[in-house]
Short mmCIF file of C-alpha atoms and ligand atoms in Angstrom, two decimals:
data_model
loop_
_atom_site.label_atom_id
_atom_site.label_comp_id
_atom_site.label_asym_id
_atom_site.label_seq_id
_atom_site.Cartn_x
_atom_site.Cartn_y
_atom_site.Cartn_z
CA ALA A 559 38.38 38.50 35.77
CA PHE A 560 36.31 36.97 38.52
CA ALA A 561 37.69 35.35 41.58
CA LEU A 562 37.04 31.67 42.08
CA GLY A 563 34.81 32.43 45.03
CA ASP A 564 32.34 34.20 42.80
CA PHE A 565 31.40 30.86 41.31
CA CYS A 566 31.51 28.53 44.22
CA THR A 567 28.95 29.98 46.56
CA PHE A 568 25.24 29.59 46.54
CA PRO A 569 23.51 32.78 45.41
CA ASN A 570 21.98 33.55 48.78
CA GLU A 571 25.40 33.37 50.41
CA LYS A 572 26.68 36.31 48.40
CA GLN A 573 26.46 39.07 50.94
CA GLY A 574 25.73 42.54 49.72
CA SER A 575 25.38 41.64 46.06
CA ALA A 576 22.15 41.06 44.25
CA TRP A 577 21.68 37.65 42.65
CA ALA A 578 21.84 38.41 38.95
CA GLY A 579 20.22 35.14 37.87
CA PRO A 580 21.61 31.90 36.51
CA VAL A 581 22.21 33.13 32.98
CA ALA A 582 24.37 36.04 34.14
CA PHE A 583 26.10 33.66 36.52
CA VAL A 584 26.95 31.30 33.68
CA GLU A 585 28.11 34.21 31.56
CA ALA A 586 30.52 35.37 34.27
CA ALA A 587 31.75 31.83 34.94
CA VAL A 588 32.48 31.23 31.25
CA ARG A 589 34.40 34.49 31.11
CA ALA A 590 36.49 33.47 34.12
CA ALA A 591 37.16 30.06 32.58
CA LYS A 592 38.12 31.65 29.27
CA ASP A 593 40.53 34.04 31.01
CA ALA A 594 42.16 31.17 32.93
CA PHE A 595 42.55 28.92 29.89
CA PRO A 596 45.85 30.28 28.49
CA ILE A 597 47.66 29.85 31.81
CA TRP A 598 46.19 26.46 32.73
CA SER A 599 46.59 24.92 29.27
CA SER A 600 50.24 25.94 29.15
CA LYS A 601 51.07 24.15 32.41
CA SER A 602 52.84 20.82 32.03
CA PRO A 603 50.86 17.62 32.61
CA LEU A 604 52.99 17.06 35.70
CA GLU A 605 52.05 20.44 37.22
CA ARG A 606 48.37 19.78 36.58
CA SER A 607 48.70 16.26 37.92
CA GLN A 608 50.13 17.52 41.21
CA ILE A 609 47.19 19.86 41.75
CA LEU A 610 44.67 17.09 40.98
CA ASN A 611 46.40 14.81 43.46
CA LYS A 612 46.36 17.52 46.11
CA LEU A 613 42.64 18.03 45.58
CA ALA A 614 42.09 14.27 45.91
CA ASP A 615 43.99 14.29 49.21
CA LEU A 616 41.88 17.16 50.55
CA ILE A 617 38.58 15.50 49.67
CA GLU A 618 39.81 12.24 51.17
CA HIS A 619 40.79 14.08 54.35
CA ASP A 620 37.19 15.31 54.64
CA LEU A 621 35.65 12.04 53.43
CA GLU A 622 33.29 11.65 56.36
CA ALA A 623 31.90 15.19 56.02
CA PHE A 624 31.44 14.72 52.29
CA ALA A 625 29.73 11.35 52.80
CA GLN A 626 27.35 12.76 55.41
CA ALA A 627 26.43 15.64 53.12
CA GLU A 628 25.91 13.37 50.10
CA SER A 629 23.70 11.03 52.08
CA LYS A 630 21.58 13.87 53.51
CA ASP A 631 21.27 15.65 50.18
CA GLN A 632 20.48 12.63 48.01
CA GLY A 633 18.82 10.14 50.37
CA LYS A 634 21.38 7.40 49.72
CA THR A 635 22.66 5.38 52.65
CA ILE A 636 25.62 6.73 54.55
CA THR A 637 27.34 3.39 53.91
CA PHE A 638 27.02 3.80 50.15
CA ALA A 639 28.25 7.40 50.29
CA ARG A 640 31.21 6.39 52.48
CA THR A 641 32.24 3.35 50.47
CA VAL A 642 31.27 4.24 46.91
CA ASP A 643 30.49 7.90 46.15
CA ILE A 644 33.22 9.80 47.90
CA PRO A 645 36.07 7.27 47.52
CA ARG A 646 35.32 7.17 43.80
CA ALA A 647 35.34 10.99 43.58
CA VAL A 648 38.79 10.93 45.20
CA TYR A 649 39.91 8.17 42.83
CA ASN A 650 38.64 10.07 39.77
CA PHE A 651 41.15 12.86 40.50
CA ARG A 652 43.97 10.42 41.30
CA PHE A 653 43.26 8.31 38.24
CA PHE A 654 43.37 11.19 35.75
CA ALA A 655 46.30 12.80 37.59
CA SER A 656 48.19 9.64 36.76
CA SER A 657 46.82 8.81 33.32
CA ILE A 658 47.58 12.28 31.91
CA LEU A 659 51.28 11.53 32.40
CA HIS A 660 51.23 8.47 30.16
CA HIS A 661 49.63 9.41 26.86
CA MET A 662 51.59 9.20 23.64
CA THR A 663 50.75 10.53 20.21
CA GLU A 664 51.13 8.73 16.88
CA CYS A 665 53.83 8.99 14.22
CA THR A 666 54.06 7.34 10.79
CA GLU A 667 56.67 7.63 8.05
CA MET A 668 56.34 7.74 4.26
CA PRO A 669 59.91 7.30 2.96
CA SER A 670 58.87 7.26 -0.71
CA MET A 671 57.44 10.79 -0.29
CA GLY A 672 60.17 11.96 2.07
CA CYS A 673 57.51 12.65 4.68
CA MET A 674 56.62 11.84 8.22
CA HIS A 675 53.29 12.45 9.93
CA TYR A 676 52.54 12.87 13.59
CA THR A 677 49.56 13.80 15.69
CA SER A 678 49.42 16.53 18.28
CA ARG A 679 46.72 16.94 20.93
CA THR A 680 45.66 20.21 22.53
CA PRO A 681 42.92 21.03 25.05
CA VAL A 682 39.66 22.25 23.55
CA GLY A 683 38.97 25.32 25.72
CA VAL A 684 36.14 25.92 28.18
CA ALA A 685 34.34 22.63 28.86
CA GLY A 686 30.68 22.66 29.91
CA LEU A 687 29.96 19.78 32.28
CA ILE A 688 26.43 18.84 33.35
CA SER A 689 25.71 16.04 35.79
CA PRO A 690 22.69 14.31 37.42
CA TRP A 691 21.59 13.78 41.02
CA ASN A 692 22.06 10.05 41.57
CA LEU A 693 25.83 9.94 42.14
CA PRO A 694 26.45 13.67 42.60
CA LEU A 695 30.16 14.19 43.35
CA TYR A 696 31.16 10.85 41.80
CA LEU A 697 29.82 11.78 38.36
CA LEU A 698 30.73 15.46 38.48
CA THR A 699 34.38 14.66 39.26
CA TRP A 700 34.37 11.93 36.57
CA LYS A 701 34.02 14.89 34.18
CA ILE A 702 36.00 17.63 35.95
CA ALA A 703 39.09 15.47 36.50
CA PRO A 704 39.76 14.45 32.86
CA ALA A 705 38.74 17.87 31.53
CA ILE A 706 41.23 19.80 33.65
CA ALA A 707 43.91 17.10 33.48
CA CYS A 708 43.91 17.62 29.70
CA GLY A 709 44.37 21.39 30.17
CA ASN A 710 40.81 22.64 29.69
CA THR A 711 39.11 24.99 32.08
CA VAL A 712 35.57 24.12 33.10
CA VAL A 713 32.16 25.44 33.98
CA ALA A 714 30.37 22.61 35.76
CA LYS A 715 26.70 22.45 36.64
CA PRO A 716 25.69 19.82 39.17
CA SER A 717 22.06 18.82 39.48
CA GLU A 718 19.95 21.42 41.26
CA MET A 719 18.69 18.55 43.45
CA THR A 720 22.13 17.68 44.83
CA SER A 721 24.61 20.55 44.78
CA VAL A 722 26.05 20.46 48.29
CA THR A 723 29.14 18.30 47.77
CA ALA A 724 30.06 20.24 44.61
CA TRP A 725 29.98 23.38 46.70
CA MET A 726 32.10 21.72 49.41
CA MET A 727 34.64 20.70 46.78
CA CYS A 728 34.85 24.30 45.55
CA LYS A 729 35.94 25.35 49.01
CA LEU A 730 39.01 23.12 48.64
CA LEU A 731 40.13 24.26 45.20
CA GLU A 732 42.23 27.18 46.34
CA LYS A 733 43.92 25.10 49.03
CA ALA A 734 44.80 22.51 46.38
CA GLY A 735 46.60 25.22 44.42
CA MET A 736 44.06 25.39 41.62
CA PRO A 737 44.48 28.74 39.84
CA HIS A 738 41.42 30.98 39.87
CA GLY A 739 38.99 30.42 37.02
CA VAL A 740 40.06 26.86 36.17
CA VAL A 741 37.14 25.16 37.90
CA ASN A 742 33.89 27.13 38.06
CA VAL A 743 30.71 25.63 39.42
CA VAL A 744 27.36 27.19 38.62
CA PHE A 745 24.25 26.27 40.54
CA GLY A 746 20.82 26.40 39.01
CA THR A 747 18.18 24.51 37.13
CA GLY A 748 18.68 22.69 33.85
CA THR A 749 16.38 24.91 31.84
CA LYS A 750 18.12 28.11 33.02
CA ALA A 751 21.76 27.51 34.04
CA GLY A 752 22.13 24.26 32.06
CA GLU A 753 20.74 25.63 28.85
CA ALA A 754 22.70 28.89 29.15
CA LEU A 755 25.86 26.75 29.29
CA VAL A 756 24.80 24.55 26.38
CA CYS A 757 24.01 27.58 24.21
CA HIS A 758 27.06 29.64 25.16
CA PRO A 759 29.19 30.36 22.07
CA ASP A 760 32.44 30.27 24.10
CA VAL A 761 31.84 26.72 25.35
CA PRO A 762 32.89 24.43 22.48
CA LEU A 763 32.32 21.15 24.31
CA ILE A 764 29.55 19.72 26.46
CA SER A 765 29.86 16.57 28.52
CA PHE A 766 26.44 15.57 29.81
CA THR A 767 25.20 12.75 32.01
CA GLY A 768 21.46 12.52 32.57
CA SER A 769 18.26 11.46 30.92
CA THR A 770 17.79 10.70 27.24
CA LEU A 771 15.05 13.33 27.03
CA THR A 772 17.34 16.11 28.26
CA ALA A 773 20.09 14.89 25.93
CA GLN A 774 17.77 15.30 22.97
CA ARG A 775 17.17 18.91 23.93
CA ILE A 776 20.89 19.54 24.49
CA THR A 777 21.67 18.07 21.07
CA GLU A 778 19.11 20.34 19.48
CA LYS A 779 20.25 23.47 21.31
CA SER A 780 23.95 22.91 20.70
CA ALA A 781 23.57 21.95 17.02
CA PRO A 782 23.84 25.50 15.64
CA HIS A 783 27.27 25.78 17.35
CA CYS A 784 28.53 22.35 16.15
CA LYS A 785 29.71 21.56 19.68
CA LYS A 786 31.59 18.44 20.66
CA LEU A 787 29.12 16.34 22.68
CA SER A 788 29.51 13.42 25.04
CA LEU A 789 26.17 12.02 26.21
CA GLU A 790 25.86 9.41 28.99
CA LEU A 791 22.19 8.55 29.30
CA GLY A 792 19.57 6.18 30.62
CA GLY A 793 19.36 2.42 30.49
CA LYS A 794 16.97 -0.53 30.70
CA ASN A 795 19.55 -3.07 31.65
CA PRO A 796 18.99 -6.82 31.35
CA ALA A 797 20.45 -9.59 33.49
CA ILE A 798 20.46 -12.90 31.64
CA ILE A 799 20.65 -15.92 33.91
CA PHE A 800 21.29 -19.30 32.29
CA ASP A 801 20.44 -22.57 34.03
CA ASP A 802 24.14 -23.33 34.65
CA ALA A 803 24.67 -20.09 36.62
CA ASP A 804 26.10 -20.22 40.11
CA LEU A 805 23.05 -18.93 41.98
CA SER A 806 24.96 -18.48 45.23
CA GLN A 807 26.91 -15.68 43.48
CA CYS A 808 24.20 -14.60 41.09
CA ILE A 809 21.40 -13.91 43.58
CA PRO A 810 23.24 -11.52 45.93
CA THR A 811 24.84 -9.71 42.99
CA THR A 812 21.53 -9.37 41.14
CA LEU A 813 19.97 -7.99 44.32
CA ARG A 814 22.68 -5.35 44.43
CA SER A 815 22.45 -4.66 40.72
CA SER A 816 18.69 -4.15 41.05
CA PHE A 817 18.45 -2.14 44.26
CA ALA A 818 21.80 -0.51 45.08
CA ASN A 819 21.44 3.22 45.70
CA GLN A 820 17.61 2.72 45.67
CA GLY A 821 17.87 1.51 42.08
CA GLU A 822 18.98 5.02 41.16
CA ILE A 823 22.04 4.03 39.14
CA CYS A 824 21.96 4.11 35.35
CA LEU A 825 23.59 0.65 35.38
CA CYS A 826 20.98 -0.99 37.60
CA THR A 827 19.31 -4.17 36.40
CA SER A 828 15.62 -3.75 35.68
CA ARG A 829 14.85 -6.78 33.49
CA ILE A 830 15.89 -10.21 34.76
CA PHE A 831 15.64 -13.03 32.22
CA VAL A 832 15.92 -16.45 33.86
CA GLN A 833 16.16 -19.73 31.93
CA ARG A 834 12.99 -21.75 32.49
CA GLY A 835 14.63 -24.73 34.21
CA ILE A 836 15.74 -22.60 37.19
CA TYR A 837 13.06 -19.91 37.01
CA ASN A 838 10.98 -21.05 39.97
CA GLU A 839 13.98 -21.64 42.19
CA PHE A 840 15.54 -18.29 41.25
CA VAL A 841 12.32 -16.37 41.88
CA LYS A 842 11.73 -18.03 45.23
CA ARG A 843 15.24 -17.31 46.50
CA PHE A 844 15.46 -13.82 44.95
CA VAL A 845 12.17 -12.67 46.47
CA ALA A 846 13.10 -14.13 49.88
CA GLU A 847 16.39 -12.19 49.81
CA THR A 848 14.70 -9.01 48.57
CA LYS A 849 12.34 -9.08 51.53
CA LYS A 850 15.35 -9.05 53.87
CA TRP A 851 16.56 -5.69 52.55
CA LYS A 852 16.28 -3.07 55.23
CA VAL A 853 14.77 0.21 54.06
CA GLY A 854 14.95 3.25 56.30
CA ASN A 855 16.90 6.16 57.70
CA PRO A 856 19.91 6.69 55.38
CA SER A 857 22.15 7.66 58.26
CA ASP A 858 21.66 4.25 59.93
CA PRO A 859 24.70 2.20 58.86
CA THR A 860 22.69 -1.04 58.98
CA VAL A 861 20.19 0.17 56.38
CA ASP A 862 20.46 -1.27 52.83
CA MET A 863 18.27 1.25 51.05
CA GLY A 864 17.61 4.89 51.85
CA ALA A 865 15.10 7.37 50.45
CA LEU A 866 14.40 8.25 46.85
CA ILE A 867 15.53 11.64 45.65
CA SER A 868 12.18 13.47 45.73
CA LYS A 869 8.43 13.17 46.15
CA GLU A 870 7.91 13.56 42.40
CA HIS A 871 10.40 10.84 41.60
CA LEU A 872 8.91 8.50 44.20
CA GLU A 873 5.46 9.01 42.71
CA LYS A 874 6.78 8.26 39.23
CA VAL A 875 8.51 5.07 40.35
CA VAL A 876 5.50 3.87 42.36
CA LEU A 877 3.24 4.48 39.38
CA HIS A 878 5.46 2.30 37.22
CA GLY A 879 5.70 -0.36 39.87
CA LYS A 880 1.94 -0.54 40.26
CA ALA A 881 -0.27 0.70 37.49
CA LYS A 882 2.06 -0.02 34.63
CA ALA A 883 2.62 -3.60 35.63
CA GLU A 884 -0.52 -4.27 33.53
CA GLY A 885 -1.71 -7.72 34.45
CA ALA A 886 1.62 -8.66 35.94
CA ARG A 887 2.16 -10.14 39.38
CA ILE A 888 3.93 -8.06 42.02
CA LEU A 889 5.85 -10.59 44.09
CA CYS A 890 7.05 -8.25 46.81
CA GLY A 891 7.43 -4.57 47.57
CA GLU A 892 5.25 -1.63 46.66
CA GLY A 893 1.56 -2.39 46.90
CA VAL A 894 2.22 -5.78 48.50
CA ASP A 895 4.27 -5.24 51.62
CA SER A 896 3.79 -1.52 52.20
CA LEU A 897 3.12 -2.10 55.88
CA ALA A 898 6.67 -3.38 56.19
CA LEU A 899 8.16 0.12 55.91
CA PRO A 900 9.82 0.91 59.25
CA SER A 901 7.68 3.04 61.52
CA GLY A 902 8.74 6.66 61.35
CA ASN A 903 9.60 6.36 57.67
CA GLN A 904 6.09 6.42 56.23
CA LYS A 905 6.33 10.15 55.53
CA GLY A 906 9.68 10.04 53.78
CA TYR A 907 10.29 9.23 50.13
CA PHE A 908 10.85 5.55 50.90
CA MET A 909 9.85 2.60 48.83
CA LEU A 910 10.30 -1.11 49.37
CA PRO A 911 12.33 -3.01 46.77
CA THR A 912 9.77 -4.33 44.32
CA VAL A 913 9.86 -7.46 42.16
CA ILE A 914 7.37 -7.90 39.31
CA ALA A 915 6.80 -11.16 37.42
CA GLU A 916 4.69 -12.50 34.56
CA ILE A 917 5.02 -9.28 32.67
CA LYS A 918 4.98 -8.77 28.92
CA ASP A 919 8.13 -7.60 27.16
CA GLU A 920 6.21 -4.78 25.50
CA SER A 921 4.81 -3.32 28.76
CA CYS A 922 6.06 0.09 29.95
CA CYS A 923 7.72 -1.54 32.94
CA MET A 924 9.87 -3.64 30.61
CA GLN A 925 10.55 -0.85 28.11
CA GLU A 926 10.96 2.43 29.99
CA GLU A 927 13.66 3.42 32.41
CA ILE A 928 12.16 3.52 35.93
CA PHE A 929 15.30 4.55 37.84
CA GLY A 930 14.07 3.23 41.16
CA PRO A 931 13.94 -0.01 43.20
CA VAL A 932 11.74 -1.94 40.76
CA THR A 933 12.88 -4.96 38.81
CA CYS A 934 11.01 -7.39 36.53
CA VAL A 935 11.70 -11.10 36.29
CA VAL A 936 10.65 -13.23 33.31
CA ALA A 937 11.43 -16.72 31.96
CA PHE A 938 13.16 -17.62 28.68
CA ASP A 939 13.99 -20.86 26.86
CA THR A 940 16.84 -20.42 24.39
CA GLU A 941 19.98 -18.36 23.93
CA GLU A 942 18.74 -17.08 20.58
CA GLU A 943 15.45 -15.96 22.10
CA VAL A 944 16.93 -14.19 25.11
CA VAL A 945 19.45 -12.19 23.08
CA LYS A 946 16.63 -10.91 20.89
CA ARG A 947 14.44 -10.02 23.86
CA ALA A 948 17.28 -8.39 25.80
CA ASN A 949 18.05 -6.24 22.73
CA GLY A 950 14.37 -5.37 22.27
CA VAL A 951 14.45 -1.96 23.98
CA LYS A 952 15.57 1.46 22.79
CA TYR A 953 18.42 1.56 25.34
CA GLY A 954 21.81 -0.16 25.28
CA LEU A 955 23.83 0.75 28.35
CA ALA A 956 24.73 -2.28 30.48
CA ALA A 957 23.93 -5.99 30.61
CA THR A 958 24.82 -8.85 32.92
CA VAL A 959 25.21 -12.48 31.83
CA TRP A 960 25.32 -15.39 34.28
CA SER A 961 26.59 -18.78 33.05
CA SER A 962 29.43 -21.17 33.73
CA ASN A 963 29.75 -22.00 30.01
CA VAL A 964 32.62 -19.81 28.84
CA GLY A 965 31.77 -20.21 25.16
CA ARG A 966 28.22 -19.08 25.73
CA VAL A 967 29.33 -16.12 27.84
CA HIS A 968 31.52 -14.84 24.99
CA ARG A 969 28.89 -15.50 22.33
CA VAL A 970 26.10 -13.74 24.19
CA ALA A 971 28.27 -10.81 25.31
CA ARG A 972 29.26 -10.11 21.71
CA ARG A 973 25.66 -10.16 20.48
CA LEU A 974 24.17 -7.88 23.12
CA GLN A 975 23.54 -4.29 22.04
CA SER A 976 25.10 -2.83 25.12
CA GLY A 977 28.09 -0.60 25.84
CA LEU A 978 29.02 -2.68 28.90
CA VAL A 979 28.55 -6.40 29.53
CA TRP A 980 29.41 -7.90 32.89
CA THR A 981 29.54 -11.67 33.08
CA ASN A 982 29.19 -13.39 36.46
CA CYS A 983 29.65 -10.01 38.20
CA TRP A 984 28.30 -6.46 38.18
CA LEU A 985 29.82 -2.98 38.41
CA VAL A 986 33.42 -4.12 38.34
CA ARG A 987 35.12 -1.21 36.61
CA ASP A 988 38.56 -0.49 35.23
CA LEU A 989 38.56 3.23 34.52
CA ASN A 990 41.07 2.71 31.72
CA LEU A 991 38.41 1.09 29.54
CA PRO A 992 35.54 2.72 27.66
CA PHE A 993 32.34 3.46 29.56
CA GLY A 994 29.14 4.45 27.77
CA GLY A 995 26.05 3.29 25.98
CA MET A 996 24.68 2.38 22.57
CA LYS A 997 21.36 3.40 21.00
CA ALA A 998 19.36 5.81 23.24
CA SER A 999 21.86 5.28 26.08
CA GLY A 1000 24.36 7.72 24.70
CA ILE A 1001 26.94 8.99 22.32
CA GLY A 1002 30.66 8.71 23.02
CA ARG A 1003 32.61 6.93 25.72
CA GLU A 1004 34.43 7.97 28.89
CA GLY A 1005 37.63 6.37 30.25
CA ALA A 1006 41.38 6.99 30.22
CA LYS A 1007 41.85 7.06 26.45
CA ASP A 1008 38.29 8.02 25.53
CA SER A 1009 38.06 10.99 27.88
CA TYR A 1010 41.52 12.10 26.77
CA GLU A 1011 40.38 12.03 23.16
CA PHE A 1012 37.12 13.83 23.94
CA PHE A 1013 38.71 16.58 26.00
CA THR A 1014 41.45 17.28 23.43
CA GLU A 1015 41.52 18.21 19.76
CA VAL A 1016 43.78 16.14 17.56
CA LYS A 1017 45.77 17.54 14.70
CA THR A 1018 47.73 15.62 12.06
CA ILE A 1019 50.99 17.35 11.13
CA THR A 1020 52.95 16.30 8.03
CA ILE A 1021 56.63 17.17 7.67
CA LYS A 1022 58.39 16.85 4.31
CA HIS A 1023 62.09 16.47 4.80
P1 NAD B 1815 18.15 15.06 33.93
O1 NAD B 1815 18.39 14.85 32.48
O2 NAD B 1815 16.84 15.54 34.37
O3 NAD B 1815 19.21 16.12 34.52
C1 NAD B 1815 20.59 15.94 34.41
C2 NAD B 1815 21.27 17.29 34.44
O4 NAD B 1815 20.89 18.04 33.30
C3 NAD B 1815 20.89 18.15 35.66
O5 NAD B 1815 22.03 18.86 36.08
C4 NAD B 1815 19.86 19.09 35.08
O6 NAD B 1815 19.76 20.32 35.77
C5 NAD B 1815 20.40 19.31 33.68
N1 NAD B 1815 19.42 19.74 32.70
C6 NAD B 1815 18.08 19.48 32.69
N2 NAD B 1815 17.51 20.08 31.61
C7 NAD B 1815 18.51 20.69 30.93
C8 NAD B 1815 18.57 21.46 29.72
N3 NAD B 1815 17.47 21.72 29.01
N4 NAD B 1815 19.76 21.93 29.31
C9 NAD B 1815 20.87 21.66 30.02
N5 NAD B 1815 20.89 20.96 31.16
C10 NAD B 1815 19.71 20.47 31.61
O7 NAD B 1815 18.56 13.69 34.65
P2 NAD B 1815 18.46 13.36 36.20
O8 NAD B 1815 17.04 13.11 36.52
O9 NAD B 1815 19.25 14.34 36.98
O10 NAD B 1815 19.28 11.97 36.26
C11 NAD B 1815 18.70 10.74 36.00
C12 NAD B 1815 19.04 10.28 34.59
O11 NAD B 1815 20.46 10.26 34.39
C13 NAD B 1815 18.59 8.85 34.33
O12 NAD B 1815 18.02 8.77 33.05
C14 NAD B 1815 19.88 8.06 34.40
O13 NAD B 1815 19.87 6.86 33.69
C15 NAD B 1815 20.86 9.03 33.82
N6 NAD B 1815 22.22 8.69 34.20
C16 NAD B 1815 23.07 8.18 33.26
C17 NAD B 1815 24.37 7.81 33.61
C18 NAD B 1815 25.33 7.24 32.60
O14 NAD B 1815 26.51 7.25 32.87
N7 NAD B 1815 24.87 6.75 31.47
C19 NAD B 1815 24.79 7.98 34.93
C20 NAD B 1815 23.90 8.49 35.87
C21 NAD B 1815 22.62 8.85 35.49
#
């Protein structure tokens, strides 16, 4: 068996031992997780819950250090890391520590046959967890917490772009009382460490959050093993703004939904449909507010938007914002106000929030996920028309509807092909309820009941008496 520490240090920290490569690292981590499974899965939910709560307390105690590290590693603002990323990572552990205590199984009776049936749930085994770079600890713990709460052991692979907070969390596991081998974190690239995990015969379950393209490869690679898969993928999320919307609420929220975390959230709005009667007013006010957003040094607490994750990603986003706007009008941001970047930031991976108008629905900008601070705004006339246009993309993750007509809000929400619909708000989450996407945005859902069902196997037992 391998000690926990073998899997929670970066390779170059391992003094005196040669780095055997990511595949060997995954192999050893899976073995450790497999060895730990019998002990961990036989603990009571209450014992597991106590350890999860302790880990939450320890991360919360170090919140500032975690937030600083997340901001430096990812480029997000320190304010976002302090108020969103790390508090949510803490809450993920607390939430599943609590919810695991309250699940019940089903029972039915069949008196005519002298039978009763009941269901029993057991953990699956070693869970492979793969997460992206945009909300590093937040999304990794959203997987680790339910997996271990249900009694699985895990091998988790954070994004190679943002591994620091995962590594910091590993340092707290022992102090939280986590038995060795329950949580193993492997560091490496997707094609090496990620794929070794996906293809490993002793990992029966993969929970993945990332791009649709990578999910397609994971599906292909895991198919021969018939693995359980949960896939949380990209989006091309619409905001639909009717002419009876309260713009004083709608404009600041749509700014946040478009540009929060540099637009690097899968739930960010990237297509804004505005009813024609208020289109001009909306655009004027929205662009004026966008121009007020302060872009710059992520560690400055007054900054609204930090740096994008990498040079390559910045180039991809800029390309979309400019070249692919094909005949469209860029109202503010990249290519229009580039001189407005704060001095000293020109060399970083910064980009101004960009608003594009007069763009065709079929253009790349309106169809492909950009995953950066670029949003498109277009006019519509009728409810029927806007539902069709909002649904006219391959994705179906999140949508926002703005209207004060309650009947319309319900009607439109039900017709949108989207796993999540927020009306007159954005990103208000109750972790009890299902989270996930339709179409190319994913397979499966996460949440109290959904994660419990995914991270356990159910069995129907029939007793004849
Ligand atoms: P990505 O798909 O490139 O990488 C995600 C993770 O998968 C990383 O850890 C990476 O190393 C790993 N990976 C890459 N290739 C792999 C392979 N062949 N086998 C196994 N693992 C592999 O995504 P990203 O660029 O890190 O993140 C951005 C994407 O994630 C966007 O599309 C965004 O919409 C999506 N996302 C979705 C959600 C959601 O909940 N739906 C949340 C956040 C991000």
